[in-house]
């Protein structure tokens, strides 16, 4: 199938032989790593790291010199897909929360002294209420200035929330579940954001089996009445959703990823009330499973990070402020990466990236190097062309209008190694090893770059 490069809202490849950021490994010693987060757990003003690897929840103390010391919080879990930090008991230190899928737990640990010494598991709700607890978020849903917890559970298809009565007390765990919506077919990602601008938190959801991006309107500002709104359907395995004002119009937009169709889109909130236009960023983000919005280049508008599991990539999508994104691969060495996060790890004023990956048991951080990644959109030139088939096994064909001057095509490895240059539009690639490659076209003195997969 032919894949077009010409899009109304554009994504450009940031291609540079030295583009990838420097990897700094925190650990490869525990087990398969499924999630990563950051917070200052001991009050020393350095960002520490929270992880789940295997059946171990750990925090990693950052000494300020890029060294990390492991502190275990719990091993009493079974398949935790997420770790999260928030001051649940509002005592001015960061506590730890996580869902644990295969034992149906939704729990938190109190930071007892503000120094990173954590208490035992405390149940937010009973295990019977969350069959396959998968993801959570924290927000004040009822306007009482206390942080509540929202959950998505995969096997009972529930989106629910739990009222914080104060100091992390969630009441009777057997009866405290408040349903936002059910059934939602394996809705695995929940994200709290004020979509309609009315001053309370709504909830955005990615439904993996339902193939939908949805938002639930908090109607009464009390969390007791919710209206379901469809953002987009026919997303093949919608996996994750995040938010930001991507076009600087004062309205909160969404960004979502879907695994099986390799698609990333941003959803423009066109009226500030939750009416969305959907804009394709890319449909070549192979097995993209997680998205996290953050201002990675420090220019005041939100960018985002994405985890591309099957090609082992952590990718930054850098926003020009108008919803046009430059793609930059930060690493292609995170073997089946499933979680990304961002924070200033080395205290130099720049936002670094972090990842958790499964097959290499790795948690790592990547030092922000703007010069190696952040390109102006004006440095990329839009060329209307297609390549097919993609993936390809033998012959890669370039299709381009006859009235333009085709000069050459250059194929590069993901590390920037120049592998092949040709003036032919039919390129034999059978000798290339299986993997991901870039093809850069020169046309009428202009250039553009695309990815392709060699089978």
PDB file of N, CA, C and O in Angstrom, residues 21 50-51 54 57 71 91 199 274 365 404 430:
ATOM      1  N   UNK A  21      20.100  11.018  21.409  1.00  0.00           N
ATOM      2  CA  UNK A  21      20.595  11.562  22.669  1.00  0.00           C
ATOM      3  C   UNK A  21      21.411  10.513  23.418  1.00  0.00           C
ATOM      4  O   UNK A  21      21.210   9.301  23.257  1.00  0.00           O
ATOM      5  N   UNK A  50      11.094   6.519  39.588  1.00  0.00           N
ATOM      6  CA  UNK A  50      10.230   5.453  40.089  1.00  0.00           C
ATOM      7  C   UNK A  50      10.028   4.449  38.971  1.00  0.00           C
ATOM      8  O   UNK A  50       9.787   4.833  37.817  1.00  0.00           O
ATOM      9  N   UNK A  51      10.110   3.155  39.284  1.00  0.00           N
ATOM     10  CA  UNK A  51      10.005   2.140  38.231  1.00  0.00           C
ATOM     11  C   UNK A  51       9.285   0.902  38.732  1.00  0.00           C
ATOM     12  O   UNK A  51       9.227   0.631  39.938  1.00  0.00           O
ATOM     13  N   UNK A  54       9.842  -6.339  36.514  1.00  0.00           N
ATOM     14  CA  UNK A  54       9.414  -7.599  37.089  1.00  0.00           C
ATOM     15  C   UNK A  54       8.297  -7.347  38.080  1.00  0.00           C
ATOM     16  O   UNK A  54       7.349  -6.599  37.796  1.00  0.00           O
ATOM     17  N   UNK A  57       8.600  -2.830  42.729  1.00  0.00           N
ATOM     18  CA  UNK A  57       8.420  -1.378  42.683  1.00  0.00           C
ATOM     19  C   UNK A  57       9.601  -0.759  43.412  1.00  0.00           C
ATOM     20  O   UNK A  57       9.837  -1.045  44.587  1.00  0.00           O
ATOM     21  N   UNK A  71      16.105   1.821  45.969  1.00  0.00           N
ATOM     22  CA  UNK A  71      15.358   1.611  47.211  1.00  0.00           C
ATOM     23  C   UNK A  71      14.077   0.868  46.859  1.00  0.00           C
ATOM     24  O   UNK A  71      13.247   1.378  46.101  1.00  0.00           O
ATOM     25  N   UNK A  91       0.793  16.052  52.517  1.00  0.00           N
ATOM     26  CA  UNK A  91       1.697  16.415  53.611  1.00  0.00           C
ATOM     27  C   UNK A  91       3.033  16.912  53.075  1.00  0.00           C
ATOM     28  O   UNK A  91       4.045  16.893  53.774  1.00  0.00           O
ATOM     29  N   UNK A 199     -13.602  24.527  34.510  1.00  0.00           N
ATOM     30  CA  UNK A 199     -12.965  24.594  35.816  1.00  0.00           C
ATOM     31  C   UNK A 199     -12.930  23.303  36.591  1.00  0.00           C
ATOM     32  O   UNK A 199     -12.404  23.277  37.711  1.00  0.00           O
ATOM     33  N   UNK A 274     -14.967  20.846  23.753  1.00  0.00           N
ATOM     34  CA  UNK A 274     -14.803  19.419  23.554  1.00  0.00           C
ATOM     35  C   UNK A 274     -15.285  18.902  22.223  1.00  0.00           C
ATOM     36  O   UNK A 274     -15.545  17.702  22.082  1.00  0.00           O
ATOM     37  N   UNK A 365      17.808   6.994  31.118  1.00  0.00           N
ATOM     38  CA  UNK A 365      17.454   8.371  30.799  1.00  0.00           C
ATOM     39  C   UNK A 365      18.384   8.878  29.707  1.00  0.00           C
ATOM     40  O   UNK A 365      19.489   8.358  29.509  1.00  0.00           O
ATOM     41  N   UNK A 404       8.315  17.116 -11.813  1.00  0.00           N
ATOM     42  CA  UNK A 404       9.341  17.596 -10.894  1.00  0.00           C
ATOM     43  C   UNK A 404      10.650  16.874 -11.195  1.00  0.00           C
ATOM     44  O   UNK A 404      10.653  15.747 -11.701  1.00  0.00           O
ATOM     45  N   UNK A 430      16.953  -5.831  -1.306  1.00  0.00           N
ATOM     46  CA  UNK A 430      16.956  -7.205  -0.802  1.00  0.00           C
ATOM     47  C   UNK A 430      18.203  -7.523   0.012  1.00  0.00           C
ATOM     48  O   UNK A 430      18.180  -8.416   0.859  1.00  0.00           O
TER      49      UNK A 430
END
